[in-house]
Amino acid sequence: MSLAQSLTIHGMPTECQRVSAGSEIRRTGPGISPLWHYHQEIELNLVTAGKGVYFLDSAHYDLSPGRLVWMLPNQSHRLLPGPDLQMWVLTCSTERLERSLLDDAARHASRILARDDAIALDRVFAHVSQESDEPQLYRVGLEYALRSALHISMSGPEAAQAPLHPAVLTALRVLRNAPDIPNAAALAQRCGVSAVYLRELLAEQTRRGFVEWRSRFRLERFQLIYPRCGDLLTAALEAGFGSYTQFHRVFLSIVGTTPGEWITGGRETAGTPPVADFLSAPVRASRLTWYVLADLVLEDARRWITPSFSERLADAGAPLGKYCPVPSHVVASYDQHRFTADLISEIERRNSAIASRLALTFDRFDVFKSYSESLSLWGIDLTDLAPLIGCHLVIACVAMFGTAPPNLSAVVGLVSRVAMALNDSGSFAQASIEDRQRATAAICTQSFILRSAVVAAQNSGKPELSEAVSATARKSVLETYGVKLGHQFCAGCGLAPSRV
């Protein structure tokens, strides 16, 4: 068995969800991993600012600027980000990658890069990211970026990682699932070795002792418990911490912020990438299609939205009651392909140049499949209109404030409010099955394009592009749903950073 195989078959949490990651590169901030998940693609992360911690099936990686982390295909992971965490995330299909590459990535799974190496990778990632509307060039660029990162990982002075001893693997699995293990001796007994030997193995192979590992697994459980109970003290005690003081100390040392600051999102950061220090030459305006189409408003997306929808949605004090879905009558993404010609024709009547760009986008991308895959991380499909509209609003709020997607509980809360507003206002009440399917196609198209524009603007590191996308997001959402996006609305939905 290869090292890469040995790291992907043990310890996967029972609640772990498979998601479709696709092949892409993006510069992102906190909040990108709302649940334990895994995917078929290989993934690498390069931290550019802030702190956080990755929980993996057999390891925990502390994140800080310059840290490069590899995730193998089917390796479960979950992120606990600090409020200032920013990093590049690259996912790439393994179809064209040789097996030895995966083994090399496994042996150099995490390391701190020299500053020059980190800046060089940042430049490569920033350049490749701006080719996202040229699929063939983008695919080759992603593979080049990934192989460059692996070359840098392997050329540094840090030693390659050796396979973990079976007793260490057992110890980590027991600590994850048994928060009441009292001491190292009890853990060693569960692992079938002496306490002294287990202590030596942990120190040698993980560079952490029993107490630190126990604290980290308690922190991991806290992240799973808190969204359910909504109270820091309750979640900390249920996770196994002996006191709030102990929890506070562990949280601050690992995440780099206090639990209270973590909840409110901490302070806003400029997020300037290292490469920005070297951009002294004039920059040209981007030619990316996403920026041209970002303010696209399709009639089929707004036709059935009644005037009272936005009023109901803005009423944050209204009780939600039982969730009632708004069926889209779409079974799978391929059901939407038959509407692309109609969407293009609608735009053609208003602006032939934009219609040509939209037609080119449909020709180059499977828009509905790609967007459906991006929703899978949140456990959302295309069968319900409420989460589709809710996620469109989430993307717009992300565009406005330059933040990463919010935590899962905030998304669920907004989707519940959207469903209530749709049902109470009578939106889609008179829409036929085909009308709802057309609306789904239009909403997904606008959402896919806006998401692509947001990612591209964040990747560019150019504030003027982010500001332009922010303005078009606000405009398109107002014209589509009648919703006035502002700090009060987005913050009330948990979608905007707190003002300090």
Coordinates of C-alpha atoms in Angstrom, one line a residue:
M1 CA 0.0 0.0 0.0
S2 CA 1.4 3.4 -0.9
L3 CA 1.6 6.3 1.6
A4 CA -1.1 8.2 -0.3
Q5 CA -3.5 5.3 0.1
S6 CA -2.7 4.8 3.7
L7 CA -3.7 8.4 4.5
T8 CA -7.1 8.2 2.9
I9 CA -8.8 5.1 4.4
H10 CA -8.9 5.5 8.2
G11 CA -10.6 7.7 10.7
M12 CA -13.1 9.4 8.4
P13 CA -15.9 11.0 10.6
T14 CA -19.3 9.4 10.3
E15 CA -20.9 12.7 9.4
C16 CA -18.4 13.4 6.6
Q17 CA -20.1 14.5 3.3
R18 CA -18.8 14.0 -0.2
V19 CA -18.9 17.2 -2.2
S20 CA -18.1 18.1 -5.8
A21 CA -15.1 20.4 -5.7
G22 CA -14.3 20.7 -9.4
S23 CA -11.0 22.1 -10.7
E24 CA -10.5 25.7 -9.8
I25 CA -8.3 28.2 -7.9
R26 CA -9.6 30.9 -5.6
R27 CA -8.3 33.3 -3.1
T28 CA -10.6 33.0 -0.1
G29 CA -11.0 33.9 3.6
P30 CA -12.7 32.4 6.6
G31 CA -15.7 30.2 6.5
I32 CA -15.0 28.0 3.5
S33 CA -15.5 24.6 5.2
P34 CA -18.8 24.5 7.0
L35 CA -18.7 20.7 7.5
W36 CA -16.6 17.6 7.4
H37 CA -16.2 16.9 3.7
Y38 CA -14.1 15.1 1.1
H39 CA -13.9 15.1 -2.6
Q40 CA -12.2 13.3 -5.5
E41 CA -9.9 16.1 -6.5
I42 CA -6.5 16.9 -5.0
E43 CA -6.4 20.2 -3.1
L44 CA -3.7 22.5 -1.9
N45 CA -3.9 25.5 0.4
L46 CA -1.4 28.4 0.6
V47 CA -2.0 30.7 3.6
T48 CA -1.3 34.4 2.9
A49 CA -2.6 36.0 6.1
G50 CA -4.1 35.2 9.5
K51 CA -4.4 32.0 11.5
G52 CA -6.6 28.9 11.7
V53 CA -6.5 25.1 12.0
Y54 CA -7.3 22.3 9.6
F55 CA -8.8 19.1 11.2
L56 CA -8.0 16.1 9.1
D57 CA -8.7 12.4 9.5
S58 CA -5.2 11.8 10.9
A59 CA -3.7 15.2 11.6
H60 CA -4.3 18.8 12.6
Y61 CA -2.4 21.5 10.7
D62 CA -1.9 24.9 12.3
L63 CA -2.3 27.6 9.6
S64 CA -0.2 30.7 9.4
P65 CA 1.3 32.9 6.6
G66 CA 3.4 30.8 4.3
R67 CA 1.9 27.4 5.3
L68 CA 1.3 25.1 2.4
V69 CA -1.1 22.2 3.0
W70 CA -2.1 19.3 0.7
M71 CA -5.4 17.4 0.8
L72 CA -5.4 14.1 -1.0
P73 CA -8.4 12.8 -2.9
N74 CA -11.0 11.3 -0.5
Q75 CA -9.2 12.7 2.5
S76 CA -11.8 14.2 4.9
H77 CA -11.1 17.7 6.3
R78 CA -12.7 20.6 8.0
L79 CA -11.5 24.2 8.6
L80 CA -11.7 26.3 11.8
P81 CA -10.6 29.7 10.5
G82 CA -9.6 32.8 12.5
P83 CA -11.3 36.0 11.4
D84 CA -8.2 37.2 9.5
L85 CA -7.4 33.9 7.7
Q86 CA -6.8 34.3 4.0
M87 CA -5.4 31.7 1.6
W88 CA -5.3 30.3 -1.9
V89 CA -7.3 27.1 -2.4
L90 CA -6.6 25.1 -5.6
T91 CA -8.5 21.9 -6.5
C92 CA -7.5 19.8 -9.5
S93 CA -8.9 16.7 -11.1
T94 CA -6.5 13.7 -10.8
E95 CA -7.4 12.3 -14.2
R96 CA -4.1 13.6 -15.8
L97 CA -1.9 13.2 -12.7
E98 CA 0.3 10.3 -12.2
R99 CA 0.1 8.2 -9.0
S100 CA 3.6 9.2 -7.9
L101 CA 2.5 12.8 -7.7
L102 CA -0.1 11.9 -5.1
D103 CA 2.4 10.0 -3.1
D104 CA 4.9 12.9 -3.2
A105 CA 2.1 15.3 -2.0
A106 CA 1.3 12.9 0.9
R107 CA 5.0 12.8 2.0
H108 CA 5.1 16.6 2.0
A109 CA 1.6 17.2 3.2
S110 CA 2.3 20.4 5.2
R111 CA 5.3 22.8 5.4
I112 CA 6.2 26.4 5.9
L113 CA 7.5 28.0 2.7
A114 CA 10.4 30.5 2.5
R115 CA 9.1 34.0 1.8
D116 CA 10.5 34.0 -1.8
D117 CA 8.8 30.7 -2.6
A118 CA 5.5 31.9 -1.1
I119 CA 5.6 35.1 -3.2
A120 CA 6.4 33.1 -6.3
L121 CA 3.4 30.8 -5.9
D122 CA 1.2 33.8 -5.1
R123 CA 2.2 35.3 -8.5
V124 CA 1.5 32.0 -10.3
F125 CA -1.9 31.5 -8.6
A126 CA -2.9 35.1 -9.3
H127 CA -2.0 34.8 -13.0
V128 CA -3.7 31.5 -13.5
S129 CA -6.9 32.6 -11.7
Q130 CA -7.5 35.3 -14.3
E131 CA -7.9 32.8 -17.1
S132 CA -11.1 31.2 -15.7
D133 CA -13.2 32.1 -18.7
E134 CA -10.8 30.2 -21.0
P135 CA -11.4 26.5 -20.0
Q136 CA -8.5 24.9 -21.9
L137 CA -6.0 27.5 -20.8
Y138 CA -7.3 27.5 -17.3
R139 CA -7.1 23.7 -17.0
V140 CA -3.4 23.7 -18.1
G141 CA -2.7 26.6 -15.8
L142 CA -4.2 24.8 -12.8
E143 CA -2.0 21.8 -13.5
Y144 CA 1.1 23.9 -13.9
A145 CA 0.3 25.8 -10.6
L146 CA -0.2 22.5 -8.8
R147 CA 3.0 21.0 -10.1
S148 CA 5.0 24.2 -9.2
A149 CA 3.6 24.0 -5.7
L150 CA 4.6 20.4 -5.3
H151 CA 8.1 21.1 -6.6
I152 CA 8.5 23.8 -4.0
S153 CA 7.2 21.5 -1.3
M154 CA 9.7 18.8 -2.2
S155 CA 12.7 21.1 -2.6
G156 CA 12.8 22.6 0.9
P157 CA 14.8 21.4 3.8
E158 CA 11.9 19.9 5.8
A159 CA 11.9 16.1 6.0
A160 CA 9.2 14.1 4.3
Q161 CA 6.5 12.6 6.5
A162 CA 6.7 8.9 7.4
P163 CA 3.6 6.7 7.8
L164 CA 2.1 6.9 11.2
H165 CA 2.5 4.0 13.6
P166 CA -0.7 2.0 14.1
A167 CA -0.8 2.9 17.8
V168 CA -0.7 6.6 16.9
L169 CA -3.5 6.2 14.4
T170 CA -5.5 4.4 17.1
A171 CA -4.8 7.0 19.7
L172 CA -6.0 9.8 17.4
R173 CA -9.1 7.9 16.5
V174 CA -9.9 7.2 20.2
L175 CA -9.3 10.8 21.2
R176 CA -11.6 12.1 18.4
N177 CA -14.5 9.8 19.5
A178 CA -14.0 9.6 23.3
P179 CA -13.8 13.1 24.9
D180 CA -13.8 11.5 28.4
I181 CA -10.3 9.8 28.2
P182 CA -8.8 11.0 31.5
N183 CA -5.1 10.6 31.0
A184 CA -2.3 9.2 28.7
A185 CA -2.2 5.9 30.6
A186 CA -5.9 5.2 29.8
L187 CA -5.3 6.1 26.2
A188 CA -2.2 3.9 26.0
Q189 CA -4.3 1.0 27.4
R190 CA -6.9 1.5 24.6
C191 CA -4.1 1.4 22.1
G192 CA -2.4 -1.7 23.4
V193 CA 1.0 -0.1 24.2
S194 CA 2.6 1.3 27.3
A195 CA 2.1 4.9 28.3
V196 CA 5.8 5.7 27.9
Y197 CA 6.0 4.2 24.4
L198 CA 2.8 6.0 23.2
R199 CA 4.2 9.3 24.6
E200 CA 7.4 8.8 22.6
L201 CA 5.5 7.9 19.5
L202 CA 3.3 11.0 19.7
A203 CA 6.2 13.3 20.3
E204 CA 8.3 11.8 17.5
Q205 CA 5.6 11.4 14.8
T206 CA 3.2 14.3 15.6
R207 CA 5.3 16.7 17.7
R208 CA 2.3 16.9 20.1
G209 CA 1.6 15.2 23.4
F210 CA -1.6 13.7 24.9
V211 CA -2.9 17.0 26.5
E212 CA -2.4 19.0 23.3
W213 CA -4.1 16.4 21.2
R214 CA -7.0 16.1 23.6
S215 CA -7.5 19.9 23.6
R216 CA -7.5 19.9 19.8
F217 CA -10.1 17.2 19.5
R218 CA -12.2 19.1 22.1
L219 CA -11.9 22.2 19.9
E220 CA -12.9 20.1 16.9
R221 CA -16.0 18.9 18.7
F222 CA -16.8 22.5 19.8
Q223 CA -17.0 23.6 16.2
L224 CA -19.6 20.9 15.5
I225 CA -21.6 21.6 18.6
Y226 CA -21.7 25.4 18.6
P227 CA -24.0 25.8 15.6
R228 CA -26.5 23.6 17.2
C229 CA -26.7 25.2 20.6
G230 CA -25.5 28.8 19.9
D231 CA -23.9 29.3 23.3
L232 CA -20.1 29.3 23.8
L233 CA -20.0 28.0 27.4
T234 CA -22.5 25.2 26.7
A235 CA -20.7 24.1 23.6
A236 CA -17.3 24.2 25.3
L237 CA -18.4 22.1 28.2
E238 CA -20.2 19.6 26.0
A239 CA -17.1 19.3 23.9
G240 CA -15.1 18.2 27.0
F241 CA -13.4 21.4 28.2
G242 CA -13.2 21.5 32.0
S243 CA -13.9 25.3 32.1
Y244 CA -14.5 28.3 29.9
T245 CA -11.1 29.6 30.9
Q246 CA -9.4 26.5 29.6
F247 CA -11.5 26.6 26.4
H248 CA -10.7 30.3 25.9
R249 CA -6.9 29.7 26.3
V250 CA -6.9 26.8 23.9
F251 CA -9.0 28.6 21.3
L252 CA -6.9 31.8 21.4
S253 CA -3.6 29.9 21.1
I254 CA -4.7 27.8 18.1
V255 CA -7.1 30.0 16.2
G256 CA -5.4 33.3 17.0
T257 CA -8.5 35.1 18.3
T258 CA -10.9 35.0 21.2
P259 CA -14.1 32.9 20.8
G260 CA -16.1 36.1 21.0
E261 CA -14.2 37.8 18.2
W262 CA -14.5 34.6 16.2
I263 CA -18.3 34.7 16.5
T264 CA -18.6 38.3 15.3
G265 CA -16.1 37.8 12.5
G266 CA -13.3 39.8 14.0
R267 CA -11.9 42.9 12.3
E268 CA -12.0 43.5 8.6
T269 CA -8.6 43.1 6.8
A270 CA -7.4 44.5 3.5
G271 CA -6.2 41.1 2.4
T272 CA -3.4 42.4 0.3
P273 CA -1.5 39.5 -1.2
P274 CA 2.3 39.4 -1.0
V275 CA 2.7 39.9 -4.7
A276 CA 1.0 43.3 -4.4
D277 CA 4.3 44.8 -3.2
F278 CA 5.8 44.2 -6.6
L279 CA 3.0 45.6 -8.8
S280 CA 4.6 48.9 -9.7
A281 CA 3.8 48.7 -13.4
P282 CA 0.5 50.0 -14.7
V283 CA -2.3 47.3 -14.8
R284 CA -4.7 46.8 -17.7
A285 CA -8.4 46.4 -17.4
S286 CA -9.4 42.8 -17.2
R287 CA -11.0 41.2 -20.2
L288 CA -12.8 38.5 -18.2
T289 CA -16.3 37.7 -19.4
W290 CA -17.5 37.5 -15.8
Y291 CA -17.1 41.2 -15.2
V292 CA -19.1 42.1 -18.3
L293 CA -21.9 39.8 -17.4
A294 CA -22.0 40.3 -13.6
D295 CA -25.0 42.7 -13.6
L296 CA -27.0 40.4 -15.9
V297 CA -30.7 40.4 -14.9
L298 CA -32.8 37.7 -16.6
E299 CA -36.6 38.2 -16.9
D300 CA -37.4 34.6 -16.0
A301 CA -35.6 35.1 -12.6
R302 CA -37.7 38.0 -11.5
R303 CA -41.0 37.5 -13.3
W304 CA -42.7 35.7 -10.4
I305 CA -41.2 37.7 -7.6
T306 CA -44.1 39.8 -6.1
P307 CA -43.5 43.3 -4.6
S308 CA -44.2 42.1 -1.1
F309 CA -41.3 39.5 -1.2
S310 CA -38.6 42.0 -0.2
E311 CA -40.8 43.4 2.6
R312 CA -41.3 40.0 4.1
L313 CA -37.7 39.1 3.7
A314 CA -36.5 42.3 5.4
D315 CA -38.7 41.7 8.4
A316 CA -36.0 40.1 10.6
G317 CA -38.4 39.9 13.6
A318 CA -41.0 37.7 11.8
P319 CA -41.3 34.2 13.2
L320 CA -40.1 31.6 10.8
G321 CA -42.4 28.7 11.6
K322 CA -42.1 25.4 9.8
Y323 CA -40.0 25.3 6.7
C324 CA -42.0 25.0 3.5
P325 CA -40.1 24.3 0.3
V326 CA -40.9 26.1 -3.0
P327 CA -40.5 23.2 -5.5
S328 CA -38.6 24.1 -8.7
H329 CA -39.6 20.8 -10.4
V330 CA -36.0 20.4 -11.5
V331 CA -34.6 17.0 -10.9
A332 CA -31.0 17.4 -12.2
S333 CA -28.8 20.1 -13.8
Y334 CA -29.2 18.7 -17.3
D335 CA -32.9 19.5 -17.2
Q336 CA -32.0 23.1 -17.6
H337 CA -30.1 22.9 -20.8
R338 CA -33.2 23.3 -22.9
F339 CA -33.7 26.8 -21.7
T340 CA -30.4 28.3 -22.6
A341 CA -31.5 29.4 -26.1
D342 CA -34.5 31.2 -24.6
L343 CA -32.3 33.0 -22.1
I344 CA -30.0 34.1 -24.8
S345 CA -32.9 35.3 -27.0
E346 CA -34.3 37.4 -24.2
I347 CA -31.0 39.2 -23.7
E348 CA -30.6 39.5 -27.5
R349 CA -33.7 41.8 -27.7
R350 CA -32.0 44.2 -25.2
N351 CA -28.3 43.9 -25.9
S352 CA -26.8 41.8 -28.7
A353 CA -23.2 42.1 -27.4
I354 CA -24.1 40.8 -24.0
A355 CA -26.2 38.1 -25.6
S356 CA -23.1 37.0 -27.6
R357 CA -21.1 36.8 -24.4
L358 CA -23.8 34.8 -22.6
A359 CA -24.0 32.4 -25.6
L360 CA -20.2 32.0 -25.4
T361 CA -20.4 31.2 -21.7
F362 CA -23.1 28.5 -22.3
D363 CA -20.9 27.1 -25.1
R364 CA -17.8 26.9 -22.9
F365 CA -19.3 25.8 -19.6
D366 CA -21.9 23.5 -18.3
V367 CA -23.3 26.4 -16.2
F368 CA -26.0 24.4 -14.4
K369 CA -23.8 21.4 -13.6
S370 CA -20.9 23.7 -12.4
Y371 CA -23.2 25.7 -10.2
S372 CA -25.0 22.7 -8.8
E373 CA -21.6 21.2 -7.8
S374 CA -20.6 24.4 -6.0
L375 CA -23.8 24.2 -4.0
S376 CA -23.1 20.7 -2.9
L377 CA -20.8 21.9 -0.1
W378 CA -23.8 23.4 1.6
G379 CA -26.0 20.3 1.0
I380 CA -28.2 22.2 -1.5
D381 CA -29.6 20.9 -4.8
L382 CA -31.7 22.4 -7.5
T383 CA -35.1 21.0 -6.4
D384 CA -36.1 24.0 -4.1
L385 CA -36.2 27.6 -5.3
A386 CA -35.8 29.0 -1.8
P387 CA -32.1 27.9 -1.2
L388 CA -31.3 28.9 -4.8
I389 CA -32.4 32.5 -4.2
G390 CA -30.9 32.4 -0.7
C391 CA -27.5 31.4 -2.1
H392 CA -27.7 34.1 -4.8
L393 CA -28.2 36.6 -2.0
V394 CA -25.3 35.1 -0.1
I395 CA -23.0 35.5 -3.1
A396 CA -24.1 39.1 -3.5
C397 CA -23.4 39.9 0.2
V398 CA -19.9 38.2 -0.2
A399 CA -19.4 40.5 -3.2
M400 CA -20.4 43.6 -1.2
F401 CA -18.2 43.0 1.8
G402 CA -15.3 41.0 0.4
T403 CA -15.8 38.3 2.9
A404 CA -15.8 34.5 2.4
P405 CA -19.1 32.6 2.5
P406 CA -20.7 32.6 6.0
N407 CA -21.1 29.6 8.2
L408 CA -23.7 27.0 7.5
S409 CA -26.1 28.1 10.2
A410 CA -26.3 31.6 8.7
V411 CA -27.0 30.2 5.2
V412 CA -29.7 27.9 6.7
G413 CA -31.2 30.9 8.5
L414 CA -31.4 33.1 5.4
V415 CA -32.8 30.2 3.3
S416 CA -35.6 29.8 5.9
R417 CA -36.4 33.5 5.7
V418 CA -36.4 33.4 1.9
A419 CA -38.8 30.4 1.9
M420 CA -41.1 32.2 4.4
A421 CA -41.1 35.4 2.2
L422 CA -41.8 33.4 -1.0
N423 CA -44.7 31.5 0.6
D424 CA -46.2 34.5 2.4
S425 CA -45.9 36.8 -0.5
G426 CA -47.4 34.3 -3.0
S427 CA -44.3 34.4 -5.3
F428 CA -44.4 31.5 -7.7
A429 CA -47.9 30.5 -6.5
Q430 CA -49.3 30.9 -10.0
A431 CA -46.2 29.6 -11.8
S432 CA -46.5 26.4 -13.8
I433 CA -44.0 23.6 -13.7
E434 CA -42.2 24.9 -16.8
D435 CA -42.3 28.5 -15.4
R436 CA -40.5 27.3 -12.3
Q437 CA -38.0 25.3 -14.3
R438 CA -37.2 28.4 -16.4
A439 CA -36.9 30.5 -13.3
T440 CA -34.4 28.0 -11.8
A441 CA -32.3 28.1 -15.0
A442 CA -32.3 31.9 -14.9
I443 CA -31.4 32.1 -11.2
C444 CA -28.6 29.6 -11.6
T445 CA -27.2 31.4 -14.6
Q446 CA -27.1 34.7 -12.7
S447 CA -25.7 33.1 -9.6
F448 CA -23.0 31.2 -11.5
I449 CA -21.8 34.3 -13.3
L450 CA -21.9 36.5 -10.2
R451 CA -20.0 33.9 -8.2
S452 CA -17.4 33.6 -11.0
A453 CA -17.0 37.4 -11.0
V454 CA -16.6 37.5 -7.2
V455 CA -13.9 34.8 -7.2
A456 CA -12.1 36.4 -10.1
A457 CA -12.1 39.9 -8.4
Q458 CA -10.9 38.4 -5.1
N459 CA -8.2 36.5 -6.9
S460 CA -7.0 39.6 -8.8
G461 CA -6.0 41.5 -5.7
K462 CA -7.3 44.7 -7.3
P463 CA -9.7 46.7 -5.1
E464 CA -11.2 48.5 -8.0
L465 CA -12.4 45.2 -9.5
S466 CA -13.9 44.1 -6.2
E467 CA -15.7 47.4 -5.9
A468 CA -17.1 47.2 -9.4
V469 CA -18.4 43.6 -8.7
S470 CA -19.9 44.8 -5.4
A471 CA -21.8 47.6 -7.2
T472 CA -23.2 45.3 -9.9
A473 CA -24.2 42.7 -7.2
R474 CA -26.2 45.3 -5.4
K475 CA -27.8 46.5 -8.6
S476 CA -28.7 43.0 -10.0
V477 CA -30.2 41.8 -6.7
L478 CA -32.3 44.9 -6.4
E479 CA -33.6 44.5 -10.0
T480 CA -34.2 40.8 -9.6
Y481 CA -35.7 40.4 -6.2
G482 CA -36.4 43.9 -5.1
V483 CA -34.0 43.4 -2.1
K484 CA -31.9 46.4 -1.1
L485 CA -28.6 45.0 0.1
G486 CA -26.9 46.9 2.8
H487 CA -24.9 46.3 6.0
Q488 CA -28.0 46.1 8.1
F489 CA -29.7 43.5 6.0
C490 CA -26.6 41.4 5.5
A491 CA -25.4 41.6 9.1
G492 CA -28.9 40.7 10.3
C493 CA -28.6 37.5 8.2
G494 CA -25.1 36.8 9.5
L495 CA -23.6 37.6 6.1
A496 CA -21.6 40.7 6.9
P497 CA -18.6 41.4 9.2
S498 CA -19.4 43.2 12.4
R499 CA -18.5 46.9 12.7
V500 CA -16.0 47.4 15.4

